[in-house]
Amino acid sequence: MVERIKKLSKMQKIVFASICAAIILIIAICSITNSHHNKIDLADVYAIRVEGLDTQGKAKCELNKESLKTILIDKNIDAYRGNLFLDSMKCSLSKTENLKNGDKILLTITYDNTLAEQLNLSFKNTQKEIEISGLEKGKEVDVFRDLEVSYTGTSPDGKVSLINNSNDPFISLVTFESSQDIVANGDKIVVKAIYPEQEAISHKAIVKESEKSYIVSGLPEYVSKANQIDSKRLSDIKSMSDKVIEENLDISIPYFVNHLSDLNCDPVFTLGDTYSHKNIKLQKAYLYTVKDNPTAGGPMHNEVITLSSVDIIANGKTVGTAYILVNICDVIIKDGKLISTENNENNYGNYNSLEEAQEAAEDFYGSTNYNIEPINIGSIINVGV
């Protein structure tokens, strides 16, 4: 009897184990069935668009999320979580530009893996290799071939001029823009060609270079350093200074001749006397350049101040020496020469001694907003006038 009970107990164990195994198998089968039921084929839910010309083709991919949304609804995925999942889905290509016929690119669809597991979703055909074909042949064109690049104004405030002189049906549609609006000699600018891509495709024009670099040159430029004024250019400075002195001295002599500190005669001169001058000699010169913002009434870029001595003649006799300060505003180098900008009023003042004139020159604007450099006049040849 005991033996029979033991056998029955063993039998029960076998049955129990069999039942458990069957339950596990059923669960596994259900899980597999459910997983298979929620496996989505992505082969038909994307589109790849390729356009352009051979060697310059462009490709992009798009997911048909409306179709995917319908699939998720059919699988009883609630709308809120389904939309979250759809937002996570992305379509990308291994290469999207400069494509040519025969190129092979890889399409990959990605998504939020954690959310996919929570929704019990799986996918197939998430990657596919695609061969590019059907791109039309085009002809290379140089869109810069008839572009006229020129510069106007004065360095460092020059401007760029871009004129498209092309008669080509496509190139004539191209517009150009410079990387800089204000330029100086030596600047490197990049000119960009802008055109409708569809026009290039319709004209079968292949634009290999849409940007081109140019070095700015040939602009007149403001003097920025005293060493730019060599002996030849110093002669230009003296000529400008002497001209200002000549234009003003004959008129102003009667008003200061009696105040000359070295007047070597006793008479008091009046407007009825005759006056002249000779021997204009450049004694010193300074270059002012703008450091920060120019002061009111000061030069916008630079100023050359010259100090000259001149012999004063009254009634045919040399009666003393005057010292003349001339401000030559905004001096530029043009065609190798120095000139003062047009419509510039160059100032004039007279002093009794060179020291007095020099002090006035050094204190003219102060050094807050201007750099002050003495100009070497050792090589200047003073010609008597």
mmCIF file of C-alpha atoms in Angstrom, residues 49-184:
data_model
loop_
_atom_site.group_PDB
_atom_site.id
_atom_site.type_symbol
_atom_site.label_atom_id
_atom_site.label_comp_id
_atom_site.label_asym_id
_atom_site.label_seq_id
_atom_site.Cartn_x
_atom_site.Cartn_y
_atom_site.Cartn_z
ATOM 1 C CA ARG A 49 13.452 61.509 -54.405
ATOM 2 C CA VAL A 50 16.499 62.087 -56.613
ATOM 3 C CA GLU A 51 16.818 65.178 -58.792
ATOM 4 C CA GLY A 52 19.484 67.211 -60.535
ATOM 5 C CA LEU A 53 22.096 66.346 -63.117
ATOM 6 C CA ASP A 54 24.582 63.500 -63.320
ATOM 7 C CA THR A 55 27.471 64.206 -60.847
ATOM 8 C CA GLN A 56 25.380 66.875 -59.104
ATOM 9 C CA GLY A 57 22.326 64.883 -58.127
ATOM 10 C CA LYS A 58 20.602 65.375 -54.790
ATOM 11 C CA ALA A 59 18.590 62.788 -52.887
ATOM 12 C CA LYS A 60 16.246 62.899 -49.929
ATOM 13 C CA CYS A 61 13.997 60.360 -48.269
ATOM 14 C CA GLU A 62 10.579 60.790 -46.708
ATOM 15 C CA LEU A 63 8.533 58.516 -44.479
ATOM 16 C CA ASN A 64 4.843 58.059 -45.165
ATOM 17 C CA LYS A 65 3.792 58.597 -41.568
ATOM 18 C CA GLU A 66 0.107 58.589 -42.427
ATOM 19 C CA SER A 67 0.469 55.045 -43.713
ATOM 20 C CA LEU A 68 2.435 54.088 -40.591
ATOM 21 C CA LYS A 69 -0.217 55.670 -38.408
ATOM 22 C CA THR A 70 -2.873 53.493 -40.041
ATOM 23 C CA ILE A 71 -0.739 50.400 -39.448
ATOM 24 C CA LEU A 72 -0.323 51.251 -35.756
ATOM 25 C CA ILE A 73 -4.066 51.797 -35.361
ATOM 26 C CA ASP A 74 -4.714 48.394 -36.939
ATOM 27 C CA LYS A 75 -2.416 46.897 -34.308
ATOM 28 C CA ASN A 76 -4.416 48.551 -31.526
ATOM 29 C CA ILE A 77 -1.629 50.960 -30.541
ATOM 30 C CA ASP A 78 -3.222 53.899 -28.724
ATOM 31 C CA ALA A 79 -3.041 57.194 -30.618
ATOM 32 C CA TYR A 80 -0.974 59.133 -28.067
ATOM 33 C CA ARG A 81 1.829 56.566 -27.745
ATOM 34 C CA GLY A 82 1.632 55.841 -31.440
ATOM 35 C CA ASN A 83 2.222 59.499 -32.283
ATOM 36 C CA LEU A 84 5.165 59.611 -29.876
ATOM 37 C CA PHE A 85 6.666 56.650 -31.657
ATOM 38 C CA LEU A 86 6.052 58.107 -35.119
ATOM 39 C CA ASP A 87 7.810 61.320 -34.054
ATOM 40 C CA SER A 88 10.876 59.261 -33.173
ATOM 41 C CA MET A 89 11.107 57.639 -36.608
ATOM 42 C CA LYS A 90 13.724 59.095 -38.951
ATOM 43 C CA CYS A 91 14.824 58.301 -42.477
ATOM 44 C CA SER A 92 18.432 59.031 -43.487
ATOM 45 C CA LEU A 93 20.717 58.453 -46.466
ATOM 46 C CA SER A 94 24.444 57.733 -46.423
ATOM 47 C CA LYS A 95 24.958 60.399 -49.130
ATOM 48 C CA THR A 96 22.625 63.115 -50.333
ATOM 49 C CA GLU A 97 24.614 65.428 -52.658
ATOM 50 C CA ASN A 98 26.924 65.325 -55.680
ATOM 51 C CA LEU A 99 25.428 62.047 -56.784
ATOM 52 C CA LYS A 100 26.047 60.417 -60.140
ATOM 53 C CA ASN A 101 24.446 57.547 -61.975
ATOM 54 C CA GLY A 102 25.689 54.245 -60.589
ATOM 55 C CA ASP A 103 26.314 55.526 -57.056
ATOM 56 C CA LYS A 104 25.020 53.250 -54.335
ATOM 57 C CA ILE A 105 23.651 54.814 -51.181
ATOM 58 C CA LEU A 106 22.276 53.229 -48.038
ATOM 59 C CA LEU A 107 18.864 54.136 -46.653
ATOM 60 C CA THR A 108 18.408 53.631 -42.905
ATOM 61 C CA ILE A 109 15.229 54.025 -40.840
ATOM 62 C CA THR A 110 15.752 54.583 -37.125
ATOM 63 C CA TYR A 111 13.333 54.852 -34.212
ATOM 64 C CA ASP A 112 13.107 54.873 -30.402
ATOM 65 C CA ASN A 113 14.033 51.288 -29.493
ATOM 66 C CA THR A 114 12.793 51.579 -25.905
ATOM 67 C CA LEU A 115 9.391 52.803 -27.023
ATOM 68 C CA ALA A 116 9.229 50.084 -29.675
ATOM 69 C CA GLU A 117 9.802 47.434 -27.004
ATOM 70 C CA GLN A 118 7.130 48.949 -24.780
ATOM 71 C CA LEU A 119 4.664 48.823 -27.679
ATOM 72 C CA ASN A 120 5.822 45.309 -28.599
ATOM 73 C CA LEU A 121 6.735 46.473 -32.106
ATOM 74 C CA SER A 122 9.426 45.125 -34.391
ATOM 75 C CA PHE A 123 10.398 45.959 -37.956
ATOM 76 C CA LYS A 124 11.965 44.537 -41.051
ATOM 77 C CA ASN A 125 13.560 46.254 -44.049
ATOM 78 C CA THR A 126 14.943 49.104 -41.922
ATOM 79 C CA GLN A 127 17.863 49.360 -44.345
ATOM 80 C CA LYS A 128 18.104 49.213 -48.086
ATOM 81 C CA GLU A 129 20.864 49.859 -50.628
ATOM 82 C CA ILE A 130 19.744 52.032 -53.529
ATOM 83 C CA GLU A 131 21.501 52.616 -56.845
ATOM 84 C CA ILE A 132 21.222 56.055 -58.400
ATOM 85 C CA SER A 133 20.000 56.166 -61.980
ATOM 86 C CA GLY A 134 18.122 58.340 -64.426
ATOM 87 C CA LEU A 135 20.064 61.587 -63.871
ATOM 88 C CA GLU A 136 20.468 63.615 -67.066
ATOM 89 C CA LYS A 137 23.872 64.604 -68.372
ATOM 90 C CA GLY A 138 24.842 68.270 -68.136
ATOM 91 C CA LYS A 139 27.596 70.624 -69.265
ATOM 92 C CA GLU A 140 30.045 72.347 -66.930
ATOM 93 C CA VAL A 141 29.828 76.139 -66.901
ATOM 94 C CA ASP A 142 32.006 78.805 -65.294
ATOM 95 C CA VAL A 143 29.523 81.268 -63.842
ATOM 96 C CA PHE A 144 32.350 83.697 -63.017
ATOM 97 C CA ARG A 145 33.683 83.979 -66.570
ATOM 98 C CA ASP A 146 31.889 87.242 -67.373
ATOM 99 C CA LEU A 147 31.809 88.670 -63.853
ATOM 100 C CA GLU A 148 33.370 92.119 -63.585
ATOM 101 C CA VAL A 149 34.829 92.661 -60.112
ATOM 102 C CA SER A 150 35.970 96.171 -59.283
ATOM 103 C CA TYR A 151 36.535 98.356 -56.254
ATOM 104 C CA THR A 152 35.606 101.947 -55.559
ATOM 105 C CA GLY A 153 36.333 104.401 -52.795
ATOM 106 C CA THR A 154 39.430 104.576 -50.640
ATOM 107 C CA SER A 155 41.042 101.824 -48.555
ATOM 108 C CA PRO A 156 40.128 100.824 -45.859
ATOM 109 C CA ASP A 157 36.645 102.111 -46.717
ATOM 110 C CA GLY A 158 36.433 100.728 -50.241
ATOM 111 C CA LYS A 159 33.370 99.076 -51.731
ATOM 112 C CA VAL A 160 33.001 96.059 -54.005
ATOM 113 C CA SER A 161 31.227 96.301 -57.353
ATOM 114 C CA LEU A 162 29.996 93.076 -59.009
ATOM 115 C CA ILE A 163 28.575 93.255 -62.537
ATOM 116 C CA ASN A 164 27.406 90.191 -64.444
ATOM 117 C CA ASN A 165 28.110 90.862 -68.132
ATOM 118 C CA SER A 166 27.089 87.415 -69.397
ATOM 119 C CA ASN A 167 24.694 86.839 -72.297
ATOM 120 C CA ASP A 168 24.452 83.119 -71.582
ATOM 121 C CA PRO A 169 20.802 82.100 -70.981
ATOM 122 C CA PHE A 170 21.658 80.535 -67.638
ATOM 123 C CA ILE A 171 24.674 82.542 -66.402
ATOM 124 C CA SER A 172 22.825 85.806 -67.013
ATOM 125 C CA LEU A 173 20.354 84.678 -64.319
ATOM 126 C CA VAL A 174 23.108 84.347 -61.714
ATOM 127 C CA THR A 175 23.473 87.024 -59.047
ATOM 128 C CA PHE A 176 26.597 87.531 -56.968
ATOM 129 C CA GLU A 177 27.299 88.711 -53.448
ATOM 130 C CA SER A 178 30.533 89.563 -51.667
ATOM 131 C CA SER A 179 31.508 88.311 -48.219
ATOM 132 C CA GLN A 180 32.416 91.914 -47.282
ATOM 133 C CA ASP A 181 30.716 95.243 -47.921
ATOM 134 C CA ILE A 182 33.652 97.431 -46.837
ATOM 135 C CA VAL A 183 37.140 96.451 -47.999
ATOM 136 C CA ALA A 184 40.780 97.472 -47.826
#
